[in-house]
mmCIF file with all atom_site columns, C-alpha atoms in Angstrom:
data_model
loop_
_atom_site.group_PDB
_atom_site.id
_atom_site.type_symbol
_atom_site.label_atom_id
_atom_site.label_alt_id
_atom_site.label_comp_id
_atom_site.label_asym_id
_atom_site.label_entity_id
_atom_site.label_seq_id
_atom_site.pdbx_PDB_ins_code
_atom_site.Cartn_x
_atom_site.Cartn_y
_atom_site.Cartn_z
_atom_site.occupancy
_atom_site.B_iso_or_equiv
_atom_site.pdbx_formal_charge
_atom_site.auth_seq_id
_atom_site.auth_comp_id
_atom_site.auth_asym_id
_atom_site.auth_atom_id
_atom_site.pdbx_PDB_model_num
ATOM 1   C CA . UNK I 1 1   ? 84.037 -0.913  -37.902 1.00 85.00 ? 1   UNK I CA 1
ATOM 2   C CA . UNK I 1 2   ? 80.826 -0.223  -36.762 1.00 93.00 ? 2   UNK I CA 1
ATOM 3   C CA . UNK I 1 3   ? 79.230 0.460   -32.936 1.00 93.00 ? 3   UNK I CA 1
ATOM 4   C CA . UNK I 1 4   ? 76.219 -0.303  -31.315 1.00 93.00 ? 4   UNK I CA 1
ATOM 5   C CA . UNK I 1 5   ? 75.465 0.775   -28.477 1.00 91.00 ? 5   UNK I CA 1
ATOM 6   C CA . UNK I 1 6   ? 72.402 -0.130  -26.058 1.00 90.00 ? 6   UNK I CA 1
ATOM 7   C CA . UNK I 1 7   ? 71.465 0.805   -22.767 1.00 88.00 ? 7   UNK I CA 1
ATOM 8   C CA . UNK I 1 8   ? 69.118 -1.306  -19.831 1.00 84.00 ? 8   UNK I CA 1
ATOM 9   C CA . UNK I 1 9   ? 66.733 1.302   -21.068 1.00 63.00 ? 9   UNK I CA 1
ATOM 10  C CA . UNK I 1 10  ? 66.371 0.420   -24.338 1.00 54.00 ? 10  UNK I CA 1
ATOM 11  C CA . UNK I 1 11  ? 63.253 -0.973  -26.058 1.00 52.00 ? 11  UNK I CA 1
ATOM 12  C CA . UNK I 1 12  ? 62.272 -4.897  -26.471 1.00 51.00 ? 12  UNK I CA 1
ATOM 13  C CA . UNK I 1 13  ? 63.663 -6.446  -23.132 1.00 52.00 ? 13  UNK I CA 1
ATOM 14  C CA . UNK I 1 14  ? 66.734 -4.089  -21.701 1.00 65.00 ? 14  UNK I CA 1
ATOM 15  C CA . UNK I 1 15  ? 66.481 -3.714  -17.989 1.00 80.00 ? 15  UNK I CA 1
ATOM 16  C CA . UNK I 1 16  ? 67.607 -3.992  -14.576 1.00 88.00 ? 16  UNK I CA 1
ATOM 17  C CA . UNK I 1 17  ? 67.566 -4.244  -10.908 1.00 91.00 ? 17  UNK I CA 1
ATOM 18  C CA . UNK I 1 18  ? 69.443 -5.292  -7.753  1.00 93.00 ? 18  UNK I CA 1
ATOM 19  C CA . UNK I 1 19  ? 69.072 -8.540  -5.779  1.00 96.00 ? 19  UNK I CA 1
ATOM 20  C CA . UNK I 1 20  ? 70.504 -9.707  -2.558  1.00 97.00 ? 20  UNK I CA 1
ATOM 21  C CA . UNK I 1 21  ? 70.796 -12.062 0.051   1.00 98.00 ? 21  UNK I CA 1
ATOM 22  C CA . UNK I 1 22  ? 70.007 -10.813 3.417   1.00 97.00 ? 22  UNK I CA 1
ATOM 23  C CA . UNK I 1 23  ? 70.292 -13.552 5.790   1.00 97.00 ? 23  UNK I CA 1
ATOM 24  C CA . UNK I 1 24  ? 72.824 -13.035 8.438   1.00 98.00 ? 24  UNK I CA 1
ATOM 25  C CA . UNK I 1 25  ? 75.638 -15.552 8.587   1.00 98.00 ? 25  UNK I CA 1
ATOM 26  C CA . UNK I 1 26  ? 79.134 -16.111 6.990   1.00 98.00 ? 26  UNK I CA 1
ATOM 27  C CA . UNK I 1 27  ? 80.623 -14.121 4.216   1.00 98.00 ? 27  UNK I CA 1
ATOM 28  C CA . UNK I 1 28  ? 80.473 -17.709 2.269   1.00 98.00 ? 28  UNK I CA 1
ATOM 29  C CA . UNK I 1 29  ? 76.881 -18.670 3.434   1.00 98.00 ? 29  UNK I CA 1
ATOM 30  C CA . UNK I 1 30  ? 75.791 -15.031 2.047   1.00 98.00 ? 30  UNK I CA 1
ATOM 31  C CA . UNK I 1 31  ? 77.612 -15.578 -1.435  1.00 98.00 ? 31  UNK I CA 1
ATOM 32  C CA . UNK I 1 32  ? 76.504 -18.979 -1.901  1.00 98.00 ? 32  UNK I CA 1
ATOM 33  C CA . UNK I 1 33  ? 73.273 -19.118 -0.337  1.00 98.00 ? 33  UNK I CA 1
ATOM 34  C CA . UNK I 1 34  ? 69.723 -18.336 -1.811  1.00 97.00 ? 34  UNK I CA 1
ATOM 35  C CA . UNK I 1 35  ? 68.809 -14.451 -2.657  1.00 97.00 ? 35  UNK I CA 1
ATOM 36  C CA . UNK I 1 36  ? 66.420 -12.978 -0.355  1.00 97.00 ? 36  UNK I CA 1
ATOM 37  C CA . UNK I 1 37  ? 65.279 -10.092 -2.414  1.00 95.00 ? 37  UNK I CA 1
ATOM 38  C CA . UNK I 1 38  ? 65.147 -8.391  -5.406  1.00 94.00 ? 38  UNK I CA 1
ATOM 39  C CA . UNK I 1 39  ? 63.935 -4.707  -6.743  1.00 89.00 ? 39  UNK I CA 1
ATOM 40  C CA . UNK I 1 40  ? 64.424 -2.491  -9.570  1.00 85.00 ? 40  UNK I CA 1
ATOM 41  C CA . UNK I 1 41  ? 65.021 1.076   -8.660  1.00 82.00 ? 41  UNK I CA 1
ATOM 42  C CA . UNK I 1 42  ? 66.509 4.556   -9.814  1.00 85.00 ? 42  UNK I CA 1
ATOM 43  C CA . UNK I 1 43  ? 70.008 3.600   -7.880  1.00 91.00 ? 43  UNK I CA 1
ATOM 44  C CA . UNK I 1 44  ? 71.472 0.136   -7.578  1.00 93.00 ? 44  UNK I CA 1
ATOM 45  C CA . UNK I 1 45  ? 73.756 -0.986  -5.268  1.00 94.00 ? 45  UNK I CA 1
ATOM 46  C CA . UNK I 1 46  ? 76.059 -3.484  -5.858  1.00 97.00 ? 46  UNK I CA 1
ATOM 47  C CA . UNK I 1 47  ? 77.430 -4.319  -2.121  1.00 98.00 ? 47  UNK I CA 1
ATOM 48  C CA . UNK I 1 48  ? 78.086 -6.138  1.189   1.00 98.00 ? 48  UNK I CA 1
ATOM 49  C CA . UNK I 1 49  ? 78.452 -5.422  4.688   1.00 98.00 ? 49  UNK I CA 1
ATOM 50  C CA . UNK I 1 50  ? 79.344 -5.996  8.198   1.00 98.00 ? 50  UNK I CA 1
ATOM 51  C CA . UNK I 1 51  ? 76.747 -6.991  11.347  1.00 98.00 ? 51  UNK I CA 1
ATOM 52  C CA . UNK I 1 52  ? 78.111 -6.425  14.751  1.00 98.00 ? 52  UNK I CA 1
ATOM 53  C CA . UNK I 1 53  ? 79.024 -9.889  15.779  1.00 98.00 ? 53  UNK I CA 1
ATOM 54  C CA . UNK I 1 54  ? 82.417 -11.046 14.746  1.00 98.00 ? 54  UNK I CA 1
ATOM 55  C CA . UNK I 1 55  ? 83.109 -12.678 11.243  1.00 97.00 ? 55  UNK I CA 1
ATOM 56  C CA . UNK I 1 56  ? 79.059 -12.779 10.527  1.00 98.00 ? 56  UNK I CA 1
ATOM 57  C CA . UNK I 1 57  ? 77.925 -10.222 7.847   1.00 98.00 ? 57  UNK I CA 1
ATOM 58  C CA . UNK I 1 58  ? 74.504 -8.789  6.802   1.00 98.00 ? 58  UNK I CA 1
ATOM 59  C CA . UNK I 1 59  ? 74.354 -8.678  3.011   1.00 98.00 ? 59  UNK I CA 1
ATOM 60  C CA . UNK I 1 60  ? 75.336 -9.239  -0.581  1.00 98.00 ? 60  UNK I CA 1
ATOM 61  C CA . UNK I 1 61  ? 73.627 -7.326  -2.984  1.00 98.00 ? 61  UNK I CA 1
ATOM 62  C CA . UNK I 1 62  ? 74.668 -7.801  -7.341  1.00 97.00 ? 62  UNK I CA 1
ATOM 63  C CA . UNK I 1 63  ? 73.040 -5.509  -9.564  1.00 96.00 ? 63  UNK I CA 1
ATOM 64  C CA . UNK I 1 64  ? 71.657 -7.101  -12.934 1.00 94.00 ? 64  UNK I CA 1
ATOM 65  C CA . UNK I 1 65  ? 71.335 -6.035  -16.450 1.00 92.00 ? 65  UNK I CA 1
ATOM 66  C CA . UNK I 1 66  ? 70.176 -6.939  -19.975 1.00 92.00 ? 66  UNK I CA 1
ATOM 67  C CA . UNK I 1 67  ? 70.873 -5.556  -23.150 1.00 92.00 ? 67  UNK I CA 1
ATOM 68  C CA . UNK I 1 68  ? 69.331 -6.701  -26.428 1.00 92.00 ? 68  UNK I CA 1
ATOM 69  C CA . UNK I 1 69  ? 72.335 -7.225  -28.454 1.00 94.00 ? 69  UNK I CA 1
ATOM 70  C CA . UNK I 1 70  ? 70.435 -8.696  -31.427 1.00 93.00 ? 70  UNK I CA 1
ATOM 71  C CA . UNK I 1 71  ? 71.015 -6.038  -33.609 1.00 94.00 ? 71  UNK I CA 1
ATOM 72  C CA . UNK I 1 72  ? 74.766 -7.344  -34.115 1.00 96.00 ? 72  UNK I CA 1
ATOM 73  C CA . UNK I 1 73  ? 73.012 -10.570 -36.272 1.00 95.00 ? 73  UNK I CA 1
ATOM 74  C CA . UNK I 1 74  ? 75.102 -14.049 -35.764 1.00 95.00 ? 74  UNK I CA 1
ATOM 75  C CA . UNK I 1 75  ? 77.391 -12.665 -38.893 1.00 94.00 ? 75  UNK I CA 1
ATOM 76  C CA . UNK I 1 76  ? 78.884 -9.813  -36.597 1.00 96.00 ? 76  UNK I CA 1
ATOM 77  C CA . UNK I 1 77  ? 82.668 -10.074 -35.734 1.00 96.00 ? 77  UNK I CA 1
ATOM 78  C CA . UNK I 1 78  ? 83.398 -8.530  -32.002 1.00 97.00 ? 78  UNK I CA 1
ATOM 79  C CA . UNK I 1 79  ? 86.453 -6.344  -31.786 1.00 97.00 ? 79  UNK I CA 1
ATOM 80  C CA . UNK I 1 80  ? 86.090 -4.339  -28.010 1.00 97.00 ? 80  UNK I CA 1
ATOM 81  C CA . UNK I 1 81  ? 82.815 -3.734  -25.616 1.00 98.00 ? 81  UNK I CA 1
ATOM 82  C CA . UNK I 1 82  ? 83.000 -1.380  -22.622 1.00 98.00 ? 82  UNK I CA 1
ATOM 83  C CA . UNK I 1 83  ? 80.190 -1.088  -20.321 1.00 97.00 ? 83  UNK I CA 1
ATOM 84  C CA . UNK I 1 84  ? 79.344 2.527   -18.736 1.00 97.00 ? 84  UNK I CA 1
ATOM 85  C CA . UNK I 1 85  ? 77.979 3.531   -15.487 1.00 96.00 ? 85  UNK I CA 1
ATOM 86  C CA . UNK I 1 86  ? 76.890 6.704   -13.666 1.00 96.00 ? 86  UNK I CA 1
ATOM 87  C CA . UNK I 1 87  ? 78.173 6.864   -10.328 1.00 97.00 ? 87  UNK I CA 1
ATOM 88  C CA . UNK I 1 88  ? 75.929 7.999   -7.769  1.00 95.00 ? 88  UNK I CA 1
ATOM 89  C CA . UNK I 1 89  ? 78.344 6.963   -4.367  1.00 97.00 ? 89  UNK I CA 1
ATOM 90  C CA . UNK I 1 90  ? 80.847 4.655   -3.500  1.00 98.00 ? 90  UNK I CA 1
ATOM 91  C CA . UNK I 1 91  ? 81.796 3.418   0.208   1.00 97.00 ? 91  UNK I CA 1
ATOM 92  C CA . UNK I 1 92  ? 85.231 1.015   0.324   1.00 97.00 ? 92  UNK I CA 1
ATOM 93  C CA . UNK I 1 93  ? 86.041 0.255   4.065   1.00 97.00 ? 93  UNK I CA 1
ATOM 94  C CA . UNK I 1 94  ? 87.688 -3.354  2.544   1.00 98.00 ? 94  UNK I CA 1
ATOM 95  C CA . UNK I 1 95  ? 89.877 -2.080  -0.032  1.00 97.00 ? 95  UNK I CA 1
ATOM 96  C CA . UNK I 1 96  ? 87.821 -3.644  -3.048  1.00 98.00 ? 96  UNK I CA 1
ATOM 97  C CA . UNK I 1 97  ? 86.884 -3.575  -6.654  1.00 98.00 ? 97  UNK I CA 1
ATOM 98  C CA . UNK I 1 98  ? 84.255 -4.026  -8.836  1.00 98.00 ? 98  UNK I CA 1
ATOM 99  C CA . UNK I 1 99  ? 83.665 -6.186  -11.632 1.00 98.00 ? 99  UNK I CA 1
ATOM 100 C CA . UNK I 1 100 ? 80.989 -8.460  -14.161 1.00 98.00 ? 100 UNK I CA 1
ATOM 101 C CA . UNK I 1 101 ? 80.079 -11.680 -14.785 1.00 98.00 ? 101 UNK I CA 1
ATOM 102 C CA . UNK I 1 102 ? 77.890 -13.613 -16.595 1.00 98.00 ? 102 UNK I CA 1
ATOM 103 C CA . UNK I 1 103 ? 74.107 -13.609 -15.283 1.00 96.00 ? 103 UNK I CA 1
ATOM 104 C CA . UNK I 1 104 ? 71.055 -15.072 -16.163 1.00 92.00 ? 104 UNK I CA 1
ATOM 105 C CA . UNK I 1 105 ? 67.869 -13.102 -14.709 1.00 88.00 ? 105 UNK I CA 1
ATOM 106 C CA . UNK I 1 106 ? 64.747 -15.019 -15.008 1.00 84.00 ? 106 UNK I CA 1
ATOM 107 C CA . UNK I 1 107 ? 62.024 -11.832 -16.553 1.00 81.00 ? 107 UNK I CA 1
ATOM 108 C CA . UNK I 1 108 ? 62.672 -8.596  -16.848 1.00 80.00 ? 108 UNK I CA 1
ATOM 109 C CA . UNK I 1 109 ? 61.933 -7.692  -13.528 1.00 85.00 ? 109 UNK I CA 1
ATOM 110 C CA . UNK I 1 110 ? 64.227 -8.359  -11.391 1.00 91.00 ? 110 UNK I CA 1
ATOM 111 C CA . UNK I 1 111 ? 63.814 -10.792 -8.406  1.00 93.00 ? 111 UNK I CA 1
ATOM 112 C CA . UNK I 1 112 ? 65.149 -12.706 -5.192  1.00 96.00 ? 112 UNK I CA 1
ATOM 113 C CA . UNK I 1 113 ? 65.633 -15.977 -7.312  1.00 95.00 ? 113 UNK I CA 1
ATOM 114 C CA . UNK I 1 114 ? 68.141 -14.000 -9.829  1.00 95.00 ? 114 UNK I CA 1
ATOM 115 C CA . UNK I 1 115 ? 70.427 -14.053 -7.234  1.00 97.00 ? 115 UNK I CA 1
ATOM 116 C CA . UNK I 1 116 ? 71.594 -16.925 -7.834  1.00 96.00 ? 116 UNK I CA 1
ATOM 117 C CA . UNK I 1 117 ? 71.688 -16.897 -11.727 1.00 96.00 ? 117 UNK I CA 1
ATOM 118 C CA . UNK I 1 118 ? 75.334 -15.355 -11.892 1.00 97.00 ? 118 UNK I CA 1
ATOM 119 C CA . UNK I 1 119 ? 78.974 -16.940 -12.918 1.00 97.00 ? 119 UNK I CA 1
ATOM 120 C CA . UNK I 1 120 ? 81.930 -16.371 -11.254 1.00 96.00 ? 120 UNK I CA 1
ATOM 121 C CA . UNK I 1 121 ? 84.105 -15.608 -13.957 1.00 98.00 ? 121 UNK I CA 1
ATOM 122 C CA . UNK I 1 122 ? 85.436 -11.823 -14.663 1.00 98.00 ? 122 UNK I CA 1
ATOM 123 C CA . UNK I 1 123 ? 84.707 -10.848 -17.915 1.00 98.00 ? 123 UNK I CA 1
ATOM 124 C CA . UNK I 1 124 ? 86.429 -7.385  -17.465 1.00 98.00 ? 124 UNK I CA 1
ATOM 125 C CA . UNK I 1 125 ? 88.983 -5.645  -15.855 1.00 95.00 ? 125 UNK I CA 1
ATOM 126 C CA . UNK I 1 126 ? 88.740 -5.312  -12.487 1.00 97.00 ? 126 UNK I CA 1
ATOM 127 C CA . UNK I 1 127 ? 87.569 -1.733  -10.619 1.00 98.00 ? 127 UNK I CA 1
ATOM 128 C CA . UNK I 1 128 ? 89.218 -0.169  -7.901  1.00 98.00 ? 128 UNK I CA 1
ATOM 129 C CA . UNK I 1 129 ? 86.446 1.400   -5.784  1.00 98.00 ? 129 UNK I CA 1
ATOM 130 C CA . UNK I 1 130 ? 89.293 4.179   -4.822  1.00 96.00 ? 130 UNK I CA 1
ATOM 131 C CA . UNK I 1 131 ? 89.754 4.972   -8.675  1.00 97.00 ? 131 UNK I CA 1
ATOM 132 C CA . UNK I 1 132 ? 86.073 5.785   -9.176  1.00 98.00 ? 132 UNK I CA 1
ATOM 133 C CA . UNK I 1 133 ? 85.299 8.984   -10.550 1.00 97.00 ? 133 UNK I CA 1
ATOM 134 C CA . UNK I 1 134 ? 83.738 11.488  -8.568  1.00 97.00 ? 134 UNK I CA 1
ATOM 135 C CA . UNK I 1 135 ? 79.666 11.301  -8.355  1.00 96.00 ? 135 UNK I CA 1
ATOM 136 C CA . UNK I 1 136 ? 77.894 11.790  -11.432 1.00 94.00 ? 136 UNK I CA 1
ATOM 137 C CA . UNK I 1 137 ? 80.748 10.864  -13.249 1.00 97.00 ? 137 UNK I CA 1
ATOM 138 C CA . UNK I 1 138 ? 80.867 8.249   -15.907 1.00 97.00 ? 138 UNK I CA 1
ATOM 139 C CA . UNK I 1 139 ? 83.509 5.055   -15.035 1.00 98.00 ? 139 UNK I CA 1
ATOM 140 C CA . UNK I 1 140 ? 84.002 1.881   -17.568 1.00 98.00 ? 140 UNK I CA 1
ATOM 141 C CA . UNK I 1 141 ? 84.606 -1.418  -17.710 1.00 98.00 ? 141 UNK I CA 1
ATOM 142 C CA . UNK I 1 142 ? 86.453 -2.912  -20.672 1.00 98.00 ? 142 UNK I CA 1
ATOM 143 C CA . UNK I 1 143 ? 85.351 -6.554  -21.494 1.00 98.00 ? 143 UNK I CA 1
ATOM 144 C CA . UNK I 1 144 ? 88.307 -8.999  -22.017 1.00 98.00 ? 144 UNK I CA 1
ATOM 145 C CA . UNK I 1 145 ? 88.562 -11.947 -24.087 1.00 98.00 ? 145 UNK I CA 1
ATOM 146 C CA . UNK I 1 146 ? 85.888 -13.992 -22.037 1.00 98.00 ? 146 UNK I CA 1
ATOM 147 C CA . UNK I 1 147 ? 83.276 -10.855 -22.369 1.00 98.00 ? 147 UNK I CA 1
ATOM 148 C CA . UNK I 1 148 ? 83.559 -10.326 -25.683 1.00 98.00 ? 148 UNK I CA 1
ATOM 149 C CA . UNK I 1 149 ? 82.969 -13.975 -26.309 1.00 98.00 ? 149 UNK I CA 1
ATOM 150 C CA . UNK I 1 150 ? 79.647 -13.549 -24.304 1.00 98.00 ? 150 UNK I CA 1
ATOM 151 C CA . UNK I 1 151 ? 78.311 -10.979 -25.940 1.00 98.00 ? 151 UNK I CA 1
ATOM 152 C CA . UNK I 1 152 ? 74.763 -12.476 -27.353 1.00 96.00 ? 152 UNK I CA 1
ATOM 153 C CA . UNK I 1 153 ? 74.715 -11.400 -31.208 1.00 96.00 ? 153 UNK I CA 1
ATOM 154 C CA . UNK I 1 154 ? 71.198 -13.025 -31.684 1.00 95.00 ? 154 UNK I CA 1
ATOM 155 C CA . UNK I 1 155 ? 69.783 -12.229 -28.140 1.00 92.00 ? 155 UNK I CA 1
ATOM 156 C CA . UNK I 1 156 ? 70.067 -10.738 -24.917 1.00 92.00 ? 156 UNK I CA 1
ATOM 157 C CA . UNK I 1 157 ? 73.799 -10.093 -23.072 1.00 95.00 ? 157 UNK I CA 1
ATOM 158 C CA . UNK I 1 158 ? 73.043 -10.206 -19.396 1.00 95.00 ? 158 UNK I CA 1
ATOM 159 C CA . UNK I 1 159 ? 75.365 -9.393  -17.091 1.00 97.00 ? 159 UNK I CA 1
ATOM 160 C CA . UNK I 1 160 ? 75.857 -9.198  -13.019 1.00 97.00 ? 160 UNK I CA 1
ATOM 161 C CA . UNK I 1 161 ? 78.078 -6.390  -11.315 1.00 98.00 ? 161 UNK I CA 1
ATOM 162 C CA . UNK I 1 162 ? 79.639 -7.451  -8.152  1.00 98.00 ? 162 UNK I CA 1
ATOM 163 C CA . UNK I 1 163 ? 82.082 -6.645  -5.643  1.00 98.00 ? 163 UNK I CA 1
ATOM 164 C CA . UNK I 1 164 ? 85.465 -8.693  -6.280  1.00 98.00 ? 164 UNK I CA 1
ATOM 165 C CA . UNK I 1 165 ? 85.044 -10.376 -2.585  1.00 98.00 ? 165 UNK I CA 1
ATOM 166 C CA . UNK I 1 166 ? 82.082 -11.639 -4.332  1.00 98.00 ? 166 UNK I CA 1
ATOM 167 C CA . UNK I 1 167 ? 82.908 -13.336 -7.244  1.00 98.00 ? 167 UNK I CA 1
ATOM 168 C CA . UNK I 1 168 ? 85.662 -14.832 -5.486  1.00 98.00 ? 168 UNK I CA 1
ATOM 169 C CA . UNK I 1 169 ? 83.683 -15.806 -2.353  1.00 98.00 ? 169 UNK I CA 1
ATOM 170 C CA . UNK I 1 170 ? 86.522 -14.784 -0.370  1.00 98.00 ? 170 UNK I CA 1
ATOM 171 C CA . UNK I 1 171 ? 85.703 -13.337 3.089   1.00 97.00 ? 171 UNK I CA 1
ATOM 172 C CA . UNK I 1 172 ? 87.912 -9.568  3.488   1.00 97.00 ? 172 UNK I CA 1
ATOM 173 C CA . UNK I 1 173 ? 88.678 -9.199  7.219   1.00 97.00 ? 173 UNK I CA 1
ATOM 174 C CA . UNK I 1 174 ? 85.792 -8.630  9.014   1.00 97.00 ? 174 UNK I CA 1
ATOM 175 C CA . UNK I 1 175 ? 85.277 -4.954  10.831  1.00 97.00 ? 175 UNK I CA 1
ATOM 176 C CA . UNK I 1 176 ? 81.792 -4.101  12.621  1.00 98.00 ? 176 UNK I CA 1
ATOM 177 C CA . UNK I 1 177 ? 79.193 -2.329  10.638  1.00 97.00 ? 177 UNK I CA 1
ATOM 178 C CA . UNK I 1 178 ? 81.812 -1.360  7.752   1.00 98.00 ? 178 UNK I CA 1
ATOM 179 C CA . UNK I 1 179 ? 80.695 -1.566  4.216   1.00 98.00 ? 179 UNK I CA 1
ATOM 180 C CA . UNK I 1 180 ? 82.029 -1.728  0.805   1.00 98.00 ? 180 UNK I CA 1
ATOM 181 C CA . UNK I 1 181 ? 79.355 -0.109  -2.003  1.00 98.00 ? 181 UNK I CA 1
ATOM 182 C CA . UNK I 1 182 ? 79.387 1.365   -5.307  1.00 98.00 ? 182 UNK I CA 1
ATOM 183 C CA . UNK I 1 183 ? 75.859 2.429   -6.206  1.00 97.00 ? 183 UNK I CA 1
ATOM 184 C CA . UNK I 1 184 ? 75.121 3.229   -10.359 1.00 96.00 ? 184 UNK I CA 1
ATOM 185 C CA . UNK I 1 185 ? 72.185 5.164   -11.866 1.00 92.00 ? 185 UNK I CA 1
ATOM 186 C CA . UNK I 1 186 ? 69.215 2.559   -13.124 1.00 88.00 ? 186 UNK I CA 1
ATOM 187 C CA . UNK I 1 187 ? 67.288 2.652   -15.999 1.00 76.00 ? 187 UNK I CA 1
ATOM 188 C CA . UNK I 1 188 ? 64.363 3.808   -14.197 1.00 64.00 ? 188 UNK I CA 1
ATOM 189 C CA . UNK I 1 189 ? 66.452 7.381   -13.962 1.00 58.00 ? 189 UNK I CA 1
ATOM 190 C CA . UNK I 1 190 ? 66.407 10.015  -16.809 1.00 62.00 ? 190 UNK I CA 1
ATOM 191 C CA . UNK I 1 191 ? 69.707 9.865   -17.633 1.00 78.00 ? 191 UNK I CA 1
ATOM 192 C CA . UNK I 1 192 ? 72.825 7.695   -18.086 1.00 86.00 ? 192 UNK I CA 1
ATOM 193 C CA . UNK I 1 193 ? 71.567 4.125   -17.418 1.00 89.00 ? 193 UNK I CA 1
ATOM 194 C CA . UNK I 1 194 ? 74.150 1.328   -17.604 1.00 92.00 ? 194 UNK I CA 1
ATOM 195 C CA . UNK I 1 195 ? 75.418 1.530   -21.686 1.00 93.00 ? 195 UNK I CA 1
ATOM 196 C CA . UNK I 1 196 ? 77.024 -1.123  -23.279 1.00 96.00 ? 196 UNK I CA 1
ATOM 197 C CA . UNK I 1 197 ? 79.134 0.033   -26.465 1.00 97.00 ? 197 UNK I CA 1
ATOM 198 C CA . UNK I 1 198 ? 80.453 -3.000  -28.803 1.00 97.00 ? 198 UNK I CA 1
ATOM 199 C CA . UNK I 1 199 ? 82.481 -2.270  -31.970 1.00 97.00 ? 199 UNK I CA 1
ATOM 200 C CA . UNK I 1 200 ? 82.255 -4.743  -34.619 1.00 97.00 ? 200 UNK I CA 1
ATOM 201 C CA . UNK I 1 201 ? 82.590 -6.069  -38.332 1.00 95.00 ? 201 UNK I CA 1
ATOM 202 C CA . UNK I 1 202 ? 79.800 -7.496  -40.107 1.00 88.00 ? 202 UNK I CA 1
ATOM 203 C CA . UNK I 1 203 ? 81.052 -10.882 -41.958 1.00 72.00 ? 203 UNK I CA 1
ATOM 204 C CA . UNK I 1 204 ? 79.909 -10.087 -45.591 1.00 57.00 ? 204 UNK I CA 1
ATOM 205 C CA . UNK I 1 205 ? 82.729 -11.931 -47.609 1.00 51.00 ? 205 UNK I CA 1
ATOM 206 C CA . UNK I 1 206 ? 81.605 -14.386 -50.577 1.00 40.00 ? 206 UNK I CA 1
ATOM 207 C CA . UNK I 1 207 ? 83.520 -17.270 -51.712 1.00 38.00 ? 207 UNK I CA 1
ATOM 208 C CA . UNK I 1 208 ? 84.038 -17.526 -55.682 1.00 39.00 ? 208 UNK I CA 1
ATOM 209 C CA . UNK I 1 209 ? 83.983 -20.176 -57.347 1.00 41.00 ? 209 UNK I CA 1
ATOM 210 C CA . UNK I 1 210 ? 86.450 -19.890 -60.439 1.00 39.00 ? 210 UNK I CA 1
ATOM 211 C CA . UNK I 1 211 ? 86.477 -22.683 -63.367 1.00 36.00 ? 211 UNK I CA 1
#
């Protein structure tokens, strides 16, 4: 088995960034609707919030991320990827978790219209906000079957982290001016941006031919 491992930092095309939309409104008009913003920054917050008015909330936020993954070759054979984040704070008034999905930024800066460039399908196990380390710890997702099958071995692996509420686009119970946030350490920062570790085979086998 071998490992390679890459961080948003690394050379020829890793980065990332945060987007959001901002527009007050439902929970499903903010998860569905266009993104408003997006910036790239030493901590990214992947998020959403409460306004004052009853059932109408203020913001969605998804942090994004590429890797160049084409050091695997189209040959390699995936056996397990986690991803790795520093934890700078966490905030979980709605009893959440945190999770990725598949995303599909448009540069490598990272802007309002990547917002909508995300699947909804988990491709690793969910989160708990309230299991989170303590910050400037290191926490990990494990990629299931659906990541691993992702996984770019020619390319770039993009990827969106979101709050479960999120990718499910199902409203939590609405309290004034609460929150649920887990912000990570960027690659702008010195140290610990997001790291993706894949272990993997390299296909070499050759078929004989025996007369």
């Amino acid at each position: 088995m071998s490992v390679l491992t890459v961080t948003t930092s690394s050379p020829a095309g890793g980065f990332d960034g945060h987007c959001a939309n901002e527009t007050d409104g439902t929970f499903s008009s903010l998860v569905t609707g266009n993104g408003t913003q997006g910036n790239t920054q030493a901590n990214l917050n992947c998020l959403f919030s409460a306004t004052s008015s009853t059932d109408v909330w203020s913001e969605v936020r998804r942090v994004m991320m590429s890797f160049d993954t084409s050091a695997l070759t189209a040959s390699a054979e995936i056996d397990s990827a986690t991803l790795t984040f520093e934890l700078v704070g966490s905030t979980d008034n709605y009893n959440q978790s945190v999770n990725i999905t598949a995303a599909n930024p448009v540069g490598e800066i990272v802007v309002a219209s990547d917002y909508q460039t995300v699947s909804n399908t988990r491709l690793a196990s969910d989160y708990d906000i309230t299991n989170l380390p303590s910050n400037g710890s290191l926490f990990t997702l494990t990629l299931n079957a659906a990541g691993l099958a992702y996984i770019s071995k020619t390319g770039y692996t993009e990827f969106a982290l979101r709050m479960g509420a999120d990718i499910d686009n199902s409203s939590p119970t609405w309290v004034a001016f609460q929150s649920a946030v887990v912000t990570v350490r960027g690659d702008t920062s010195a140290d610990n941006p997001p790291s993706l570790a894949i272990t993997y085979n390299t296909n070499t086998s050759t078929l004989f031919n025996m007369t």
